GROMACS .gro file of N, CA, C and O in nm:
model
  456
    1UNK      N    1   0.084  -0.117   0.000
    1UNK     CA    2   0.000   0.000   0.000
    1UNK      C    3   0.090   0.125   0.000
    1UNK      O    4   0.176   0.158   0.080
    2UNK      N    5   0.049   0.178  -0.101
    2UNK     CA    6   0.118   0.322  -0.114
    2UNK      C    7   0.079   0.402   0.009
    2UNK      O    8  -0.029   0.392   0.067
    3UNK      N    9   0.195   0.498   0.050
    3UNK     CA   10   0.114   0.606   0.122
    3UNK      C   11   0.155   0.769   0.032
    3UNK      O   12   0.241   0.797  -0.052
    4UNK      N   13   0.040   0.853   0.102
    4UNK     CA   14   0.074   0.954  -0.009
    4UNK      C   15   0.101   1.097   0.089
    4UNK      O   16   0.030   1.126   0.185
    5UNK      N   17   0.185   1.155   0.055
    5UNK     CA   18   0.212   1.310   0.180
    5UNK      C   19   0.177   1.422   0.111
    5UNK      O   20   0.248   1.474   0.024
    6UNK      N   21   0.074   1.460   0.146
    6UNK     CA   22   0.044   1.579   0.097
    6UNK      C   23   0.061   1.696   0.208
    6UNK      O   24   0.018   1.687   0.323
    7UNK      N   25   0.113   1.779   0.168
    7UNK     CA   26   0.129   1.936   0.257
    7UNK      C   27  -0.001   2.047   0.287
    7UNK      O   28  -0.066   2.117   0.209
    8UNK      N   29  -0.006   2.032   0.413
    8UNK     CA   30  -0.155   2.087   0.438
    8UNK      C   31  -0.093   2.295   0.448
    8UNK      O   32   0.018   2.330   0.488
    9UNK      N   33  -0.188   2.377   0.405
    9UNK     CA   34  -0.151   2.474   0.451
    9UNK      C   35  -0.251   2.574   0.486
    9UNK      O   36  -0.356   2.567   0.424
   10UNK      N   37  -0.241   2.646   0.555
   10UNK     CA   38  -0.308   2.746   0.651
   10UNK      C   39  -0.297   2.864   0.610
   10UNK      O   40  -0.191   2.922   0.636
   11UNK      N   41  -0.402   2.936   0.535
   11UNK     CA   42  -0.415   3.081   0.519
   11UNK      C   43  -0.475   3.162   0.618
   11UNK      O   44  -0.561   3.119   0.695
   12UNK      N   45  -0.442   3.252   0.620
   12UNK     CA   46  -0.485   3.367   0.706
   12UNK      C   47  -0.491   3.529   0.622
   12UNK      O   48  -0.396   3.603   0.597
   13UNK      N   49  -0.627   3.548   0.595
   13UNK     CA   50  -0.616   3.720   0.544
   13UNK      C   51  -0.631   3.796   0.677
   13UNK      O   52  -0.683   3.753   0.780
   14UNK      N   53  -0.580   3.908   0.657
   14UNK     CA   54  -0.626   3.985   0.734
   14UNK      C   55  -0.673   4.111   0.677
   14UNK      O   56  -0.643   4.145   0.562
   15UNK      N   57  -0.749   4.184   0.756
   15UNK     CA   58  -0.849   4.305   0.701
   15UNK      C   59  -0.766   4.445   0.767
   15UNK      O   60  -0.733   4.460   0.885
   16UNK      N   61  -0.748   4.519   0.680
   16UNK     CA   62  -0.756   4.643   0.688
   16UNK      C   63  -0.872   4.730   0.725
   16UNK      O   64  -0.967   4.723   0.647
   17UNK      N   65  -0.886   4.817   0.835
   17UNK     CA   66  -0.966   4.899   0.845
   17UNK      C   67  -0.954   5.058   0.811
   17UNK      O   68  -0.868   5.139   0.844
   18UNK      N   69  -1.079   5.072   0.728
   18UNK     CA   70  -1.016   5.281   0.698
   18UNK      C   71  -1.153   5.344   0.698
   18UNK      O   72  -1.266   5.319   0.655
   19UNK      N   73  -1.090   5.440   0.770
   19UNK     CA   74  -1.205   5.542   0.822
   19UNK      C   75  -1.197   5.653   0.780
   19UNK      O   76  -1.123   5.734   0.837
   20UNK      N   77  -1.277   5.689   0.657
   20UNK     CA   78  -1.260   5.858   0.670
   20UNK      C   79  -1.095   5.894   0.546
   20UNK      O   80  -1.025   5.993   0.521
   21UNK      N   81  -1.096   5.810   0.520
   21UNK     CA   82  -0.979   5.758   0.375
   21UNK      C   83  -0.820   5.758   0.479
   21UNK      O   84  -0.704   5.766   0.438
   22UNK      N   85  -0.860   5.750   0.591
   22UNK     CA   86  -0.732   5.704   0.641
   22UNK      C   87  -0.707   5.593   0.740
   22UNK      O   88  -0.785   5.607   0.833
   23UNK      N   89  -0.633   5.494   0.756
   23UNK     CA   90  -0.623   5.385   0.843
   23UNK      C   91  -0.588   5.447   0.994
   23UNK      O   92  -0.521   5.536   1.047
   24UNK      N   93  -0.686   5.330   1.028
   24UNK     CA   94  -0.664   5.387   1.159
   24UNK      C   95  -0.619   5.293   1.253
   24UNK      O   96  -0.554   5.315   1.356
   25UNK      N   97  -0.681   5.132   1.185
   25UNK     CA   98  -0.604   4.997   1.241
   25UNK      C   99  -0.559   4.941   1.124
   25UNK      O  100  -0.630   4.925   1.025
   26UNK      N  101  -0.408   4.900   1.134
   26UNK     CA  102  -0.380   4.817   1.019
   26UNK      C  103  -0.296   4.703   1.042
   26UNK      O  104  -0.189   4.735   1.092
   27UNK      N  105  -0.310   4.578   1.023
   27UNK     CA  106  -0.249   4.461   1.019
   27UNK      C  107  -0.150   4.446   0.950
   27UNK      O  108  -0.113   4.524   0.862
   28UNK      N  109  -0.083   4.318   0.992
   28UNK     CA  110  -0.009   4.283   0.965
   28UNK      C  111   0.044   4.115   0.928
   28UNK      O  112  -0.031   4.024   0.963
   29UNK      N  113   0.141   4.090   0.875
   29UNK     CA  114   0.136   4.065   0.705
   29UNK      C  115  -0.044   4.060   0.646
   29UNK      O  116  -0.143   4.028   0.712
   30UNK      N  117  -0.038   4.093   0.543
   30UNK     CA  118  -0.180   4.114   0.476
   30UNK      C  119  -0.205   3.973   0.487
   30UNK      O  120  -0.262   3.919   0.582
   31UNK      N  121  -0.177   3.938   0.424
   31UNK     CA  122  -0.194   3.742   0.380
   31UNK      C  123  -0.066   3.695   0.460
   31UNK      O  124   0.031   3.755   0.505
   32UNK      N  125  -0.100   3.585   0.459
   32UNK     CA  126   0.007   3.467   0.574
   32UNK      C  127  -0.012   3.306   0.530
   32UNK      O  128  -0.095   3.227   0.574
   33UNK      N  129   0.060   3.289   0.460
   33UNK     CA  130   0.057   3.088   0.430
   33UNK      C  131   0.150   3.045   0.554
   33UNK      O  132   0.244   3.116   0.588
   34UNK      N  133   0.117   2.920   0.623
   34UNK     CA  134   0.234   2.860   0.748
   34UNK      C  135   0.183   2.729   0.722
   34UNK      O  136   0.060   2.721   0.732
   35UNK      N  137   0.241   2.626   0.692
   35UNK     CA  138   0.200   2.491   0.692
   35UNK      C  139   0.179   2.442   0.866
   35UNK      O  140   0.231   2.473   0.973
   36UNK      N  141   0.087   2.362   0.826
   36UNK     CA  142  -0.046   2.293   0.961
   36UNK      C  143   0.095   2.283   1.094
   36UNK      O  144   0.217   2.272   1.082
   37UNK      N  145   0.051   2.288   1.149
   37UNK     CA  146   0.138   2.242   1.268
   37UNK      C  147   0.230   2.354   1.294
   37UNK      O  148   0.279   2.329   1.405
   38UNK      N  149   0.278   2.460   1.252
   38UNK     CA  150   0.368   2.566   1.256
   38UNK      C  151   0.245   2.673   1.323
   38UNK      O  152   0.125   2.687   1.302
   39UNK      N  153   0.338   2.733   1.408
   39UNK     CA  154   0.311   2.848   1.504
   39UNK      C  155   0.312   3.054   1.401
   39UNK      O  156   0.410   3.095   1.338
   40UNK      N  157   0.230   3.103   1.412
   40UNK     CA  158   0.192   3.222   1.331
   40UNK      C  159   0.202   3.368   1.472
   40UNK      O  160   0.170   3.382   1.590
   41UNK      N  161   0.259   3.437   1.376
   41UNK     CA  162   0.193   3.593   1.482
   41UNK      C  163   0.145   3.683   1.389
   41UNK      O  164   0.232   3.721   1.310
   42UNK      N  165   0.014   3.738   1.369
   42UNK     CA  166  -0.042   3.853   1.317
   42UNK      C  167   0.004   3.989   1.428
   42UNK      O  168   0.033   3.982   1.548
   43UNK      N  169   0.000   4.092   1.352
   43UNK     CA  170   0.032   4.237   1.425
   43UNK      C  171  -0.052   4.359   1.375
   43UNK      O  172  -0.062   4.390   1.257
   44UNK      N  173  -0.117   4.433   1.490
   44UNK     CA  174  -0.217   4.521   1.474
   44UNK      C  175  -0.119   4.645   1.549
   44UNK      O  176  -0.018   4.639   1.620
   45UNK      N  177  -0.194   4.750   1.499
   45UNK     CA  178  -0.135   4.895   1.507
   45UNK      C  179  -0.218   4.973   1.538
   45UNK      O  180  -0.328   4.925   1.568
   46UNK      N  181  -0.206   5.074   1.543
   46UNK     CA  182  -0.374   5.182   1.558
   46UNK      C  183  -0.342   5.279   1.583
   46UNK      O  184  -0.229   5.294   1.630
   47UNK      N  185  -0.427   5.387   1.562
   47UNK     CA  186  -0.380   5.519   1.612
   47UNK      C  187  -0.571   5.577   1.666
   47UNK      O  188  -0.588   5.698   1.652
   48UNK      N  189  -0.648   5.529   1.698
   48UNK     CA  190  -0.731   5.536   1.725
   48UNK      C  191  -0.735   5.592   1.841
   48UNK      O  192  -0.647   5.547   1.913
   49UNK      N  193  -0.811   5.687   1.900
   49UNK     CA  194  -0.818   5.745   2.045
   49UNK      C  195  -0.974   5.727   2.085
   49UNK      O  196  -1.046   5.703   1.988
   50UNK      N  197  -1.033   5.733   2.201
   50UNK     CA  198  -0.975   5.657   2.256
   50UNK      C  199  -0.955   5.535   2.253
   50UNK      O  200  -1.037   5.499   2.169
   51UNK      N  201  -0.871   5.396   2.304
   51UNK     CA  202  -0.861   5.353   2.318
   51UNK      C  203  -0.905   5.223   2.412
   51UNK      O  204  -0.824   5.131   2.427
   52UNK      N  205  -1.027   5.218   2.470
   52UNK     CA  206  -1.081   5.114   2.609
   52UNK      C  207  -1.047   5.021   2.580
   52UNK      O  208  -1.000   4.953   2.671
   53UNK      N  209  -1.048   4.959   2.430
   53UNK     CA  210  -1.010   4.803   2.479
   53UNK      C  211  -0.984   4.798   2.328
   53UNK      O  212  -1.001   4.894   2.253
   54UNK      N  213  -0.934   4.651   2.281
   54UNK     CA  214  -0.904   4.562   2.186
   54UNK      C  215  -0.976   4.453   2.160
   54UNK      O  216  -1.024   4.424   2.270
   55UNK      N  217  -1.019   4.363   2.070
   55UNK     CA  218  -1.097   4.287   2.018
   55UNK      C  219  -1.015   4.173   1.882
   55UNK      O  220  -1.015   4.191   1.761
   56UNK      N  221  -0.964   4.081   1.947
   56UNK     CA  222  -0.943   3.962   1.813
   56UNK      C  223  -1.004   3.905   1.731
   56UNK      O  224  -0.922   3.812   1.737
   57UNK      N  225  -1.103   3.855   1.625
   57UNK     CA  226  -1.231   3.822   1.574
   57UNK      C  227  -1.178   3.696   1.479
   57UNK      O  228  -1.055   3.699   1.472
   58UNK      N  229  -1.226   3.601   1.414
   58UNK     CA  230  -1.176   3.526   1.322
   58UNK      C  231  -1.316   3.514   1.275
   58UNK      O  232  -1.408   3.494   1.355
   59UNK      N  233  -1.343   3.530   1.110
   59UNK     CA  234  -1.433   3.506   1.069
   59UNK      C  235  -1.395   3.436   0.943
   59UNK      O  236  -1.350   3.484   0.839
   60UNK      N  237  -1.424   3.299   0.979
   60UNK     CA  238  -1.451   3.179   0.824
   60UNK      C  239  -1.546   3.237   0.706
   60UNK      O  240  -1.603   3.346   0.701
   61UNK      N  241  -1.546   3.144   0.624
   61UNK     CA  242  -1.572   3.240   0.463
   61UNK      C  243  -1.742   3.209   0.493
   61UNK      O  244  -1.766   3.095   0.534
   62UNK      N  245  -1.855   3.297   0.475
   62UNK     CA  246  -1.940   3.281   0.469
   62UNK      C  247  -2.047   3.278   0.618
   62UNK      O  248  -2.169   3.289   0.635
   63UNK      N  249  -1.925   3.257   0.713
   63UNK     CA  250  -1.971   3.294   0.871
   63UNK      C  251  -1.955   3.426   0.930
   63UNK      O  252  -1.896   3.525   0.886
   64UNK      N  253  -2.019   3.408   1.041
   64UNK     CA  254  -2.053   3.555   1.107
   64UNK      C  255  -1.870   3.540   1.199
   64UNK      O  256  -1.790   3.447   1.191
   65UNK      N  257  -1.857   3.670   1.278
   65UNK     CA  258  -1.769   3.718   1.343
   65UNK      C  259  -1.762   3.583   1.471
   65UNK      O  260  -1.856   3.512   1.507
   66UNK      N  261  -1.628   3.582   1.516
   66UNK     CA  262  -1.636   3.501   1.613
   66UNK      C  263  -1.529   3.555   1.704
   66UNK      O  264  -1.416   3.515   1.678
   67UNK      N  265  -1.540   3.629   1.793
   67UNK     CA  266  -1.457   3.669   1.920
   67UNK      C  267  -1.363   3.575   1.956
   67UNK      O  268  -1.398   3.461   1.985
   68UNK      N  269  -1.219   3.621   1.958
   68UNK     CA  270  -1.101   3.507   1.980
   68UNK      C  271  -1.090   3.585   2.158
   68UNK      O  272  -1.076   3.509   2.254
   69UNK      N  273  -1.099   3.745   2.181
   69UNK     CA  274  -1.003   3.776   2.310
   69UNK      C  275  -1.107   3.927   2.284
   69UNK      O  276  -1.190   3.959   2.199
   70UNK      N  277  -1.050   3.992   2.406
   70UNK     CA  278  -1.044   4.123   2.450
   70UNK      C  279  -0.952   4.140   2.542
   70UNK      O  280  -0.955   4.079   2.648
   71UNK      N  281  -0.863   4.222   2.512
   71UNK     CA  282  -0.795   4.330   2.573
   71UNK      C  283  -0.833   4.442   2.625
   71UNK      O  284  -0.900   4.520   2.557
   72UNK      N  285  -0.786   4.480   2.792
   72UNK     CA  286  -0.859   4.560   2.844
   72UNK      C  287  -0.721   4.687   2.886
   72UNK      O  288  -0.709   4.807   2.861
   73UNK      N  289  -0.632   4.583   2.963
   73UNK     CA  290  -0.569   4.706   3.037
   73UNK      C  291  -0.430   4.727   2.960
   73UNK      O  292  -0.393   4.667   2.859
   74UNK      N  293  -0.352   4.844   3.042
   74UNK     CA  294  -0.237   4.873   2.950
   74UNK      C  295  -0.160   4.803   2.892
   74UNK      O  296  -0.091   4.852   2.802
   75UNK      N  297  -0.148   4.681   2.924
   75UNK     CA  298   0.000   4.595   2.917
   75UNK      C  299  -0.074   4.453   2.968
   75UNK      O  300  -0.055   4.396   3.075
   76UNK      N  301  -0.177   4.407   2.843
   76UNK     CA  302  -0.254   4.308   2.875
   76UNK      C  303  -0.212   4.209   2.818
   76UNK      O  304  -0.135   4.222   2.723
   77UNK      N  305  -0.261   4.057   2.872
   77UNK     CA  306  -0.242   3.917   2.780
   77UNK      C  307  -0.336   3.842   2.826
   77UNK      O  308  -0.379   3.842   2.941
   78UNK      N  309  -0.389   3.744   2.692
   78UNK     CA  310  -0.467   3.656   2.746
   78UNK      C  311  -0.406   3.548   2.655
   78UNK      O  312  -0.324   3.548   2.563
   79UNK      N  313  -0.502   3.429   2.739
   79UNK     CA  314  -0.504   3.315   2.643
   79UNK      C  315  -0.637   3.246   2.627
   79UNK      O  316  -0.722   3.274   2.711
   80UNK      N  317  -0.671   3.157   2.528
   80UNK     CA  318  -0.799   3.088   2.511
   80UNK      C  319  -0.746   3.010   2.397
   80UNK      O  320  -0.740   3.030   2.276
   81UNK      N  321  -0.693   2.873   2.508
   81UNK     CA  322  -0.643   2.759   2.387
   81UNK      C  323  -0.510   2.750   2.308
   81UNK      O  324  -0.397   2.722   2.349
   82UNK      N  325  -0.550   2.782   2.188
   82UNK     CA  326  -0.397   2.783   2.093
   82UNK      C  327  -0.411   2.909   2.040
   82UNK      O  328  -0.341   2.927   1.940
   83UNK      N  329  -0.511   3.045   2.091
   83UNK     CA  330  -0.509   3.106   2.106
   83UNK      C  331  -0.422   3.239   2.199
   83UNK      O  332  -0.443   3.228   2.320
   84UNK      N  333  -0.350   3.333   2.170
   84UNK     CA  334  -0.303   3.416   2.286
   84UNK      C  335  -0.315   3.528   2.218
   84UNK      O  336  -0.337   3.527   2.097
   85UNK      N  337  -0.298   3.680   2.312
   85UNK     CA  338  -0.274   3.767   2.251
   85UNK      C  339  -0.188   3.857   2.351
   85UNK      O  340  -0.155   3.819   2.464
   86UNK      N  341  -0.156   3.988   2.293
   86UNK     CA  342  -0.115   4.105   2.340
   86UNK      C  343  -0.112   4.202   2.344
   86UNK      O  344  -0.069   4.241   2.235
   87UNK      N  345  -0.137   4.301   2.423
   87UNK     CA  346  -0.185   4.449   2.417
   87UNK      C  347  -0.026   4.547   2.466
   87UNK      O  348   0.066   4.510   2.538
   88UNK      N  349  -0.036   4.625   2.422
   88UNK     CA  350   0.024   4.727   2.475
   88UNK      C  351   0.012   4.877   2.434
   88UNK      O  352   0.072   4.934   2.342
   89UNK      N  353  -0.092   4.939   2.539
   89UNK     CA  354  -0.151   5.082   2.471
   89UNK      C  355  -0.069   5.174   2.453
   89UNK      O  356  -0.078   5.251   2.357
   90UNK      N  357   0.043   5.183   2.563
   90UNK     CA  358   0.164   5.323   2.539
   90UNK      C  359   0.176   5.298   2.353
   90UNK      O  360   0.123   5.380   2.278
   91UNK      N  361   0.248   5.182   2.298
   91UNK     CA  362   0.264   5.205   2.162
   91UNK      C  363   0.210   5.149   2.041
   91UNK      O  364   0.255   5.119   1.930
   92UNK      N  365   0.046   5.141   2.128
   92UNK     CA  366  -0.036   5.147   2.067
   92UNK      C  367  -0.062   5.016   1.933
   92UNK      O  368  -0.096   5.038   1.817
   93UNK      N  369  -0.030   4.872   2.001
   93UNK     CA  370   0.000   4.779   1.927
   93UNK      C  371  -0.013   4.628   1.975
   93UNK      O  372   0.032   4.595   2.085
   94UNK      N  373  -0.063   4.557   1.908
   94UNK     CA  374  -0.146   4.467   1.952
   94UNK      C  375  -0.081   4.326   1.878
   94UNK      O  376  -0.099   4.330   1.756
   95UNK      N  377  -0.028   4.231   1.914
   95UNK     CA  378  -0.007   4.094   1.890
   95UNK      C  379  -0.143   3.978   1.890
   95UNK      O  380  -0.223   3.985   1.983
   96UNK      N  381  -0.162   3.877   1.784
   96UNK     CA  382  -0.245   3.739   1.839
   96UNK      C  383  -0.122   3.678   1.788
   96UNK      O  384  -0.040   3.731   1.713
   97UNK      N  385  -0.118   3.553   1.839
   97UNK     CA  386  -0.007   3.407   1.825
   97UNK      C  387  -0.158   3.326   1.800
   97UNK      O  388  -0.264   3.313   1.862
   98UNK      N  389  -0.092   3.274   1.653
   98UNK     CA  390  -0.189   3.080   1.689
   98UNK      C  391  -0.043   2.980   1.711
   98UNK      O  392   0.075   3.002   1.685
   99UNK      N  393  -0.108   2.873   1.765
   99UNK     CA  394   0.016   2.809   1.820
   99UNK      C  395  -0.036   2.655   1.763
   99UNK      O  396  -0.149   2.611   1.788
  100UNK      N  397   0.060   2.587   1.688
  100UNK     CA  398   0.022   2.492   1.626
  100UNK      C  399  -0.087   2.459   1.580
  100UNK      O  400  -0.161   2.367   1.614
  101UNK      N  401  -0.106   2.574   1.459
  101UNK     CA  402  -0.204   2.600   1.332
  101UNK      C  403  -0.279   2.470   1.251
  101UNK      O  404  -0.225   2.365   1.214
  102UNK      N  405  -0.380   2.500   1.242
  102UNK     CA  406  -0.441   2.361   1.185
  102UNK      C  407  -0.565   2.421   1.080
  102UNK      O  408  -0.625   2.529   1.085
  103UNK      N  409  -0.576   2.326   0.999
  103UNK     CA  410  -0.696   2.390   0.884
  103UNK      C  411  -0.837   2.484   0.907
  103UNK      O  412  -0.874   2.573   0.830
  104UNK      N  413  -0.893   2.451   1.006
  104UNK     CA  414  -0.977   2.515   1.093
  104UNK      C  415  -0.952   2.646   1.087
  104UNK      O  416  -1.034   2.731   1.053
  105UNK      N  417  -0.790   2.674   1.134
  105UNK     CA  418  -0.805   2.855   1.107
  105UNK      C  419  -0.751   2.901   1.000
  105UNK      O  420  -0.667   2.985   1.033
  106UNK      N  421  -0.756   2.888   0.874
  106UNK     CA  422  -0.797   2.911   0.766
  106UNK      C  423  -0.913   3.006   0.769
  106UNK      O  424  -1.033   2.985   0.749
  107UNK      N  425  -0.832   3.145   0.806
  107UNK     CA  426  -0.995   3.251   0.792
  107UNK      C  427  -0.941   3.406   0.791
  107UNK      O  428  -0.826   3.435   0.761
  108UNK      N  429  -1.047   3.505   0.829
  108UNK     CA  430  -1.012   3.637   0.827
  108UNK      C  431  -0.948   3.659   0.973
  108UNK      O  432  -0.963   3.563   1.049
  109UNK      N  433  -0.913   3.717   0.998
  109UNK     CA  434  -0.865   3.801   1.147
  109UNK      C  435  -0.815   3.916   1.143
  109UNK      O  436  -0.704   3.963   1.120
  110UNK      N  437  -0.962   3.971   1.181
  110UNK     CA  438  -0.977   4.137   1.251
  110UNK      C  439  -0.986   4.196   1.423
  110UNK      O  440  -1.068   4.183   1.514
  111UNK      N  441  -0.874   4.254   1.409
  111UNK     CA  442  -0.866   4.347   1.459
  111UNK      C  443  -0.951   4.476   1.522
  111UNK      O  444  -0.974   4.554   1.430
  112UNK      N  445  -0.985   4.507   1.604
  112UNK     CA  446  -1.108   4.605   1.638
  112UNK      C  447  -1.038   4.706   1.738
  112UNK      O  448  -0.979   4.675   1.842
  113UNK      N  449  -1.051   4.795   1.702
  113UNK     CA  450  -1.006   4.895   1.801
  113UNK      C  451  -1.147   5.020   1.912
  113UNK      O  452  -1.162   5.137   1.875
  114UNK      N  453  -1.213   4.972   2.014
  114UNK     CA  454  -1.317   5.074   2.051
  114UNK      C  455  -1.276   5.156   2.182
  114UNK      O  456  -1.351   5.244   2.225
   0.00000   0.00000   0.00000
């Protein structure tokens, strides 16, 4: 019996937000390929005032929004799973990590700044 290896891989877009014809949150790398099992970091920016909190979202093709985190305080972290993230308001910049990536997240991830 033959066996056959095929290479699984994991996209990730991410969304730009613009308000008013200027960005006000913008991500980072736009697009992202990482084969299954490899660890990813997206990077958010902002210049948005104020600032209360942060919001991670992953939305699959054809599904509604799905809340990964919120960030609240200056110099925040959470986790949820193979999920993590990071806040830091002084410079105004925001980390998610997936941690041993699998087909499933194959999706959008936005960024929210309120």
């Amino acid at each position: 019996m033959k066996k056959r290896l095929s290479a699984c891989w994991v996209v990730l877009w991410l969304h730009y937000q613009w308000v008013a014809g200027k960005t006000q949150v913008e991500q980072s790398p736009q697009s992202l390929v990482v084969r299954q099992g490899e660890n990813c970091v997206l990077q958010c920016n902002y210049s948005v005032t104020p600032d209360n909190h942060l919001r991670w979202f992953k939305q699959d093709t054809g599904k509604g929004l799905v809340s990964l985190t919120v960030l609240v305080d200056q110099k925040d972290k959470t986790s949820n799973g193979r999920y993590s993230a990071t806040l830091d308001k002084d410079a105004k910049h925001s980390t998610l990590h997936i941690t041993a990536t699998l087909l499933d997240d194959t999706a959008t991830y936005i960024c929210v700044v309120g």
